[in-house]
CSV table of C-alpha atoms in Angstrom, one decimal:
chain,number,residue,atom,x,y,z
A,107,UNK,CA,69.3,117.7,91.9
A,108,UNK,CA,69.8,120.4,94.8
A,109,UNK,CA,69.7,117.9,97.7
A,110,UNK,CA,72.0,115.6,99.5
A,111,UNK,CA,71.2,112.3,101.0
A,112,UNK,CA,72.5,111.9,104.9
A,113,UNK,CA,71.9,108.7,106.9
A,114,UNK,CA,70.1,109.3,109.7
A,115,UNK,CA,72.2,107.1,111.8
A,116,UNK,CA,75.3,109.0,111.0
A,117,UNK,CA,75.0,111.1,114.0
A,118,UNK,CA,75.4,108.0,116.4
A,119,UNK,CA,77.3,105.8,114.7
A,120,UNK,CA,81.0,104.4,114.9
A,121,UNK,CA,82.3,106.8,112.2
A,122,UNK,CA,81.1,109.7,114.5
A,123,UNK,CA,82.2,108.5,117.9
A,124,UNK,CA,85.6,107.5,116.1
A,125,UNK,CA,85.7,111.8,114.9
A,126,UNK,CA,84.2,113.0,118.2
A,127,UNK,CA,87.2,111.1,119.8
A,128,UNK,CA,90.3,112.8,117.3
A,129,UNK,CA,88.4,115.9,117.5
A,130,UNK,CA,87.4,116.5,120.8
A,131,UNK,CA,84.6,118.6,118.7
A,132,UNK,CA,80.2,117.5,119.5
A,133,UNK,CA,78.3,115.9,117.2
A,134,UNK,CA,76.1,118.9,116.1
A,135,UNK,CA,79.3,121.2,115.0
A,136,UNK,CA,80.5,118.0,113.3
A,137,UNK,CA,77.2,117.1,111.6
A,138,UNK,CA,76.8,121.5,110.7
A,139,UNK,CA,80.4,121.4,109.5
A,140,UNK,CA,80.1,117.8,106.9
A,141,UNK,CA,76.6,118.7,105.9
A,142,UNK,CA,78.4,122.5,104.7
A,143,UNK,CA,81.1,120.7,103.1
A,144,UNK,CA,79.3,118.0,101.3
A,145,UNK,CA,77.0,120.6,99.9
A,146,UNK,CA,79.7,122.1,98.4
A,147,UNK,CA,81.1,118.8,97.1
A,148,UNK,CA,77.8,118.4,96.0
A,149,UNK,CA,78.2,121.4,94.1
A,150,UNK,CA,81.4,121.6,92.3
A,151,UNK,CA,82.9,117.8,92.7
A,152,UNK,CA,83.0,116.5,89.1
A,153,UNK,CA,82.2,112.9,88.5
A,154,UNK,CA,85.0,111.4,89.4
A,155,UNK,CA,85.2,112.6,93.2
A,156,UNK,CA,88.4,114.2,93.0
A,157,UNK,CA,88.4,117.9,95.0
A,158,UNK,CA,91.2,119.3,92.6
A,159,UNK,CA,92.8,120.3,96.3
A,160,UNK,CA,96.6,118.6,97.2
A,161,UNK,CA,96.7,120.3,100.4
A,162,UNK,CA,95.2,120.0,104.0
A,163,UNK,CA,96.3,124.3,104.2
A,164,UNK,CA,93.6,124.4,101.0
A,165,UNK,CA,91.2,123.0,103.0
A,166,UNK,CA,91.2,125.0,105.7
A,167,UNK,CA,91.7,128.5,103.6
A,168,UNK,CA,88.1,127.1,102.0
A,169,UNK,CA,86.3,126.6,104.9
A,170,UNK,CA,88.0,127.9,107.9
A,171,UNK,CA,88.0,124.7,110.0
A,172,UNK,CA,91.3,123.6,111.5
A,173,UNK,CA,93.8,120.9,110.4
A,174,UNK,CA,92.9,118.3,113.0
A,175,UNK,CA,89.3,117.8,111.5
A,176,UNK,CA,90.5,117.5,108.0
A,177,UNK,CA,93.2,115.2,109.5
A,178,UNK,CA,90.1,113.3,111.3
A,179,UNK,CA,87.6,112.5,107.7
A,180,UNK,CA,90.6,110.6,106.8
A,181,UNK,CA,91.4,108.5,109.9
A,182,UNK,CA,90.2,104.4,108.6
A,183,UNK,CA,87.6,104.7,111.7
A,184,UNK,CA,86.2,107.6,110.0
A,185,UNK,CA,87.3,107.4,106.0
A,186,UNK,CA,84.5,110.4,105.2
A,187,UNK,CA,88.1,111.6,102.4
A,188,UNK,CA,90.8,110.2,101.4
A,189,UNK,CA,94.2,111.2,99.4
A,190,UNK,CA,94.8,109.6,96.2
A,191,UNK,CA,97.2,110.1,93.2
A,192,UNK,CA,95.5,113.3,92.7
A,193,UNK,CA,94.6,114.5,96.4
A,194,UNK,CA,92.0,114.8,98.1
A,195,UNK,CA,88.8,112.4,96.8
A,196,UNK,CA,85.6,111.4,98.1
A,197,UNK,CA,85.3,108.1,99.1
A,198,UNK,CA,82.2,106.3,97.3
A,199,UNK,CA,81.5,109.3,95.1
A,200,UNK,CA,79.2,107.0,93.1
A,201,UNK,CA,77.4,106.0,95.9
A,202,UNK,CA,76.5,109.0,97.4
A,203,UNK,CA,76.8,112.2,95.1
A,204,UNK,CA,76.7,110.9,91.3
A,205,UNK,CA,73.4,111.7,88.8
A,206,UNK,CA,73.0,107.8,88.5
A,207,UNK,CA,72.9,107.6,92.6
A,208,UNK,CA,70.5,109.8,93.1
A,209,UNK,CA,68.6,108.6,90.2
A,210,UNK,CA,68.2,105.7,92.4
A,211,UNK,CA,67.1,107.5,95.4
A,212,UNK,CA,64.5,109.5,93.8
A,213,UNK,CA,63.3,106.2,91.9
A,214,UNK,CA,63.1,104.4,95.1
A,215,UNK,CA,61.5,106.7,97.1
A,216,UNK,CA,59.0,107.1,94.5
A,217,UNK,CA,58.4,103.5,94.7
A,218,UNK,CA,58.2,103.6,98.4
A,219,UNK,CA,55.6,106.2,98.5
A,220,UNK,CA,53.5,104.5,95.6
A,221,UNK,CA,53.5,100.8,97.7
A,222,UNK,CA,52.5,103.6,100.9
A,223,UNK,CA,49.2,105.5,99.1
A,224,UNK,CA,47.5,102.2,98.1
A,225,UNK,CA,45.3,100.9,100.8
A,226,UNK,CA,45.2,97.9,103.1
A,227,UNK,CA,42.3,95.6,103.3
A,228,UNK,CA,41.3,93.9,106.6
A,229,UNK,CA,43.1,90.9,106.6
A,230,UNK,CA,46.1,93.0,106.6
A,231,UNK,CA,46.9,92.7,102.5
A,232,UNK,CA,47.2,95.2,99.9
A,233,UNK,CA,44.0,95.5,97.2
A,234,UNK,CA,45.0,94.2,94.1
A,235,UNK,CA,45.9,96.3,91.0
A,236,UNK,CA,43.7,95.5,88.4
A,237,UNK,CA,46.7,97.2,86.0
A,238,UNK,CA,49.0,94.6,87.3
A,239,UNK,CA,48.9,90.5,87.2
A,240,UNK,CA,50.0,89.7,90.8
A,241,UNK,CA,48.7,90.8,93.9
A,242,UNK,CA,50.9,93.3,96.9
A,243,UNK,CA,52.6,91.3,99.4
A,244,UNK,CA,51.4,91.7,103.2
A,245,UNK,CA,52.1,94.3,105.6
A,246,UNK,CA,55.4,94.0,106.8
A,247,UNK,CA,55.7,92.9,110.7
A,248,UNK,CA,55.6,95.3,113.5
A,249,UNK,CA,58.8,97.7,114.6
A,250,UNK,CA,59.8,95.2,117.5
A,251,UNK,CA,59.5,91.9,115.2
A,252,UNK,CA,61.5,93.1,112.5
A,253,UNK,CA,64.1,94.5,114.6
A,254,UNK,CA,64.5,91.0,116.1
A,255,UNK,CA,64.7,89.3,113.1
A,256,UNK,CA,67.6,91.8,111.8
A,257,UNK,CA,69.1,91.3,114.5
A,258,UNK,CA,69.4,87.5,114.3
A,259,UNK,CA,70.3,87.7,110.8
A,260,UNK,CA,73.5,89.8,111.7
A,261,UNK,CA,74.4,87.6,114.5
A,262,UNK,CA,74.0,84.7,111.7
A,263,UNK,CA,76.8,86.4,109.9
A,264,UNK,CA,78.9,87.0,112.4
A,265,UNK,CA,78.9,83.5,113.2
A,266,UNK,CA,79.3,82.5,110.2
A,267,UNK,CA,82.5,84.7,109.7
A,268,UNK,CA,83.7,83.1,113.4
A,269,UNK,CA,83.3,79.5,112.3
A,270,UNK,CA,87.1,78.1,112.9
A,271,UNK,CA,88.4,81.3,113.5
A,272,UNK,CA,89.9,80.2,116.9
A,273,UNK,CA,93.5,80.1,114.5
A,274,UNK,CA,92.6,83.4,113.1
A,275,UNK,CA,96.0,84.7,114.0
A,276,UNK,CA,97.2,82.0,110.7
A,277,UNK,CA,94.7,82.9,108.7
A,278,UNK,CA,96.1,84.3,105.0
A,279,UNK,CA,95.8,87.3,104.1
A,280,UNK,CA,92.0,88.1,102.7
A,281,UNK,CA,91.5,84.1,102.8
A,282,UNK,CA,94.4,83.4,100.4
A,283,UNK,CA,93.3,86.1,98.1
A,284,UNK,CA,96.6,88.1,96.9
A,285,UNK,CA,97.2,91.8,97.7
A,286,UNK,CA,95.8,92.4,93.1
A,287,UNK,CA,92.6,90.9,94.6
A,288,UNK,CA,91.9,93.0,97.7
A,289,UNK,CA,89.2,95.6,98.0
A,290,UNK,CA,90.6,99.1,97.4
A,291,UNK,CA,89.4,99.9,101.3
A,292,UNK,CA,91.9,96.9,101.9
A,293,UNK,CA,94.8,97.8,100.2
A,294,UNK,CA,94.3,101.7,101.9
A,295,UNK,CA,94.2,99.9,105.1
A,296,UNK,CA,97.1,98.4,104.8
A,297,UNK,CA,99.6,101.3,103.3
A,298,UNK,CA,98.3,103.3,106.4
A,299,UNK,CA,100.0,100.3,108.6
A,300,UNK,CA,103.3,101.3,106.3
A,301,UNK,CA,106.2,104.1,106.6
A,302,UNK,CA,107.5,105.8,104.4
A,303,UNK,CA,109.8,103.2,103.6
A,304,UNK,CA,106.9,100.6,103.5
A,305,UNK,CA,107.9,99.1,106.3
A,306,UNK,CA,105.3,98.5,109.0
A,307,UNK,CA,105.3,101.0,111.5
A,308,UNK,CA,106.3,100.4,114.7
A,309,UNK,CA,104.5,99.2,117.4
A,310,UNK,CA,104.9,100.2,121.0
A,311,UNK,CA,104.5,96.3,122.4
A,312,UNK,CA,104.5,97.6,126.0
A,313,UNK,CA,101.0,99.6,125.4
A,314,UNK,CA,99.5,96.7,123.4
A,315,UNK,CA,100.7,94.3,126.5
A,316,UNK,CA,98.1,96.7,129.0
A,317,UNK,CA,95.7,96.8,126.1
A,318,UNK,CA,95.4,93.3,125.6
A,319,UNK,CA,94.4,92.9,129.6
A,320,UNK,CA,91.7,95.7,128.9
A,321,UNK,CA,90.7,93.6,126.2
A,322,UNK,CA,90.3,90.6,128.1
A,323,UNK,CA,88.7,91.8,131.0
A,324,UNK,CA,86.3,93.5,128.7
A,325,UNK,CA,85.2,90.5,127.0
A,326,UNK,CA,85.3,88.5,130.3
A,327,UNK,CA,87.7,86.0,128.8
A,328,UNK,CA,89.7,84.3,131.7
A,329,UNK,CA,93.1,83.8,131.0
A,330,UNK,CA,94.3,83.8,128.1
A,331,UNK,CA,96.7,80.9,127.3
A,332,UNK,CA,96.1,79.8,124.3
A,333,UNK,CA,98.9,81.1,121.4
A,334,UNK,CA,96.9,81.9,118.5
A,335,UNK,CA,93.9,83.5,121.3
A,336,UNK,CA,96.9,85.7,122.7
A,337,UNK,CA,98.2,86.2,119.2
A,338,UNK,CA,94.8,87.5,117.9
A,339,UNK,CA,94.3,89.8,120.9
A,340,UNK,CA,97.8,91.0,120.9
A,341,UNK,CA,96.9,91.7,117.0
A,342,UNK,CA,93.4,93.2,117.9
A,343,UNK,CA,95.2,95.8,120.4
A,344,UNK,CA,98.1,96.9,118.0
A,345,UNK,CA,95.8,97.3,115.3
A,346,UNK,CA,93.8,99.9,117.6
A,347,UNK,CA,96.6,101.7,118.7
A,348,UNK,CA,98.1,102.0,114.9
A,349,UNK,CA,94.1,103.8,114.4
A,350,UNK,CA,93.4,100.5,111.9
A,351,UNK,CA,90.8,100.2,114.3
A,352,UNK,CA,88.6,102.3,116.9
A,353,UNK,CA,88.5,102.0,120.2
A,354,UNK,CA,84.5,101.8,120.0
A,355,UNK,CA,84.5,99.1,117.1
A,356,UNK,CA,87.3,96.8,119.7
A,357,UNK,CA,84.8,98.2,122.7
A,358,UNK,CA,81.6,97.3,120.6
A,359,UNK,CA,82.8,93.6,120.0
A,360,UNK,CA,83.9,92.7,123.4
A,361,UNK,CA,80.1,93.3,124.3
A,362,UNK,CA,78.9,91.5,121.8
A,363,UNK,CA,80.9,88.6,122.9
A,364,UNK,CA,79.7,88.7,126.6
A,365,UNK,CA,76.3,89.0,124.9
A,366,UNK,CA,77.0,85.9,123.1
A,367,UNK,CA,78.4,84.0,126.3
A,368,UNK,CA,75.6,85.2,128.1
A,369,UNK,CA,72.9,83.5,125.8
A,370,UNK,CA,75.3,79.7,124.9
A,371,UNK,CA,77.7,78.1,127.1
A,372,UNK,CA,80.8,77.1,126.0
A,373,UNK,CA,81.2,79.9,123.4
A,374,UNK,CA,84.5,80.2,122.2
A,375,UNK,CA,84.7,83.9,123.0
A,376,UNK,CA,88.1,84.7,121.1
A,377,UNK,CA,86.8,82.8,117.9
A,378,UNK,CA,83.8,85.1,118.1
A,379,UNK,CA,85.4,88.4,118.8
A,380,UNK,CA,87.5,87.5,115.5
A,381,UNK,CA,83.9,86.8,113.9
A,382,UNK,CA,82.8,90.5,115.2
A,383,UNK,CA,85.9,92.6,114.3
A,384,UNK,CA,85.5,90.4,110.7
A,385,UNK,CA,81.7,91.8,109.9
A,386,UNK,CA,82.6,95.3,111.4
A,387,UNK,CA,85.0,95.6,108.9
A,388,UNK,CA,83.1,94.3,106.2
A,389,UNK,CA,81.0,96.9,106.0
A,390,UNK,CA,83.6,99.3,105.5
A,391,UNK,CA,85.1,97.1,102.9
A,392,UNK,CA,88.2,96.1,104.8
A,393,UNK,CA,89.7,92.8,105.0
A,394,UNK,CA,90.4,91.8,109.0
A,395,UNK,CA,92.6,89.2,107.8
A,396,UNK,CA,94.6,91.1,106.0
A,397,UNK,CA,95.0,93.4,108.6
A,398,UNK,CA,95.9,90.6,111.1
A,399,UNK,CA,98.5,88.9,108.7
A,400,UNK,CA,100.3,92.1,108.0
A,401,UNK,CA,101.2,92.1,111.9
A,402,UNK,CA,104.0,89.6,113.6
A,403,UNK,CA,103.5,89.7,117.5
A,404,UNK,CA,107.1,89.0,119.4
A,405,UNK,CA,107.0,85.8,120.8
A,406,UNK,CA,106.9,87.1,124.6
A,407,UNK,CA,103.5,88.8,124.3
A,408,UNK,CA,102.1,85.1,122.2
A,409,UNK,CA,103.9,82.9,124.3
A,410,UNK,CA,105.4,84.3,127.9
A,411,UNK,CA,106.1,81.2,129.6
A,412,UNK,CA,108.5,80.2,126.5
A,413,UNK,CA,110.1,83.9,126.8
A,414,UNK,CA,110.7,83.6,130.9
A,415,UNK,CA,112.0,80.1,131.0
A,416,UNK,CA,114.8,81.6,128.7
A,417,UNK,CA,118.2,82.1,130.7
């Protein structure tokens, strides 16, 4: 099939603002430059996404881009390629460029044009087809209505994630699951927190001490006594500054909390950042526990008071 399929949202969402940000390039010689490559992935990419190519110098020889942007598709904000035993691949090659994928497309698309050509009575449902035992469902609701109701349904979620998450800094790794059970993305996540050793990296605590009072005064979170609050912030803000996370995503979910606080009193605003970071993850198939337990915080950032009464 000589197409591709491209979300229309790519061009605003995190994964971009996260490449716009290591590449200092604009979103329209981004989007020219991935829609150029993936056609040729498209093109000669076997089935099992691997490029056949070990080296970032290959990459650039190919298509003439420099090393930064290559560097870029595989940042975890961005994770449009990934290295693997092999080199380079293409993450969720089955997805997005296998036959059986876009098998799917064209079969629902077909769909969606068939429901579109039949015709709608008065009272706002579908004519029956005679060929067919049951009768069309009714229209769906207007732009503004359904966008409402998605957007209740994700903040569900998020709550749902943020329930007793005010000790999120002890939560176990991917809710007790062990490192076997973790989603691939997971697992990727957390080798890129590793050395070479596989050691974590390590973390410049003086820089995550100023971003964790950005991180508060975004959020609008007061002080921030609490232990396992400091800890999770303190984890938040390393995590960001090791590229686990983006900026925007840590950005995104401080206004989401204000939001939040704006609507309920007495929202537990470090319980539902946790809740936040948690779903934004989740749809790129990482773990934020995981994450969070593979970090140990030194006990002056979680507890300062305990650090200056020391003689």
């Amino acid at each position: 099939m000589d197409w591709i399929k491209i979300d229309k949202k790519i061009a605003s969402g995190s994964k971009m603002v996260r490449l716009v940000e290591l590449t200092n390039l604009d979103v329209d010689t981004l989007l020219g430059r991935l829609v150029r490559f993936w056609s040729w992935v498209d093109d000669h990419v076997k089935e099992d996404g691997r490029l056949n190519v070990t080296s970032v110098t290959t990459l650039v020889r190919m298509f003439g881009w420099d090393e930064v942007f290559w560097s870029a598709l595989t940042d975890l904000g961005v994770c449009w390629l990934s290295t693997g035993e092999h080199g380079y691949e293409i993450p969720e090659w089955d997805k997005w460029f296998s036959k059986s994928a876009k098998q799917r497309m064209a079969s629902a698309e077909r769909k969606r044009r068939s429901r579109a050509s039949k015709p709608v009575t008065r009272n706002g449902k579908k004519k029956r087809d005679a060929s067919h035992d049951e009768v069309t469902p009714e229209v769906t609701p207007d732009r503004d209505q359904k966008r409402t109701e998605e957007n209740r349904a994700e903040e569900t979620r998020t709550e749902q994630t943020s329930s007793g998450a005010s000790n999120s800094s002890r939560a176990p790794t991917s809710n007790g699951a062990s490192s076997s059970e973790l989603l691939p993305k997971t697992r990727d996540a957390l080798e890129c927190l590793k050395d070479e050793d596989g050691q974590t990296r390590p973390v410049d605590w003086d820089a995550v001490r100023e971003e964790c009072t950005k991180i508060v005064t975004d959020m609008r979170g007061g002080k921030c006594e609490a232990v396992e609050d400091r800890d999770l912030v303190a984890k938040v803000a390393a995590l960001m500054i090791l590229g686990a996370l983006s900026e925007h995503e840590v950005r995104d979910a401080c206004v989401a909390v204000i939001k939040k606080a704006e609507r309920e009193s007495g929202v537990n605003r470090y319980a539902y950042l946790h809740g936040t970071l948690a779903h934004k993850l989740e749809e790129r198939q990482v773990t934020f526990n995981a994450l969070l337990a593979a970090l140990t915080v030194p006990e002056e950032i979680r507890q300062p008071r305990l650090a200056a009464a020391k003689p």
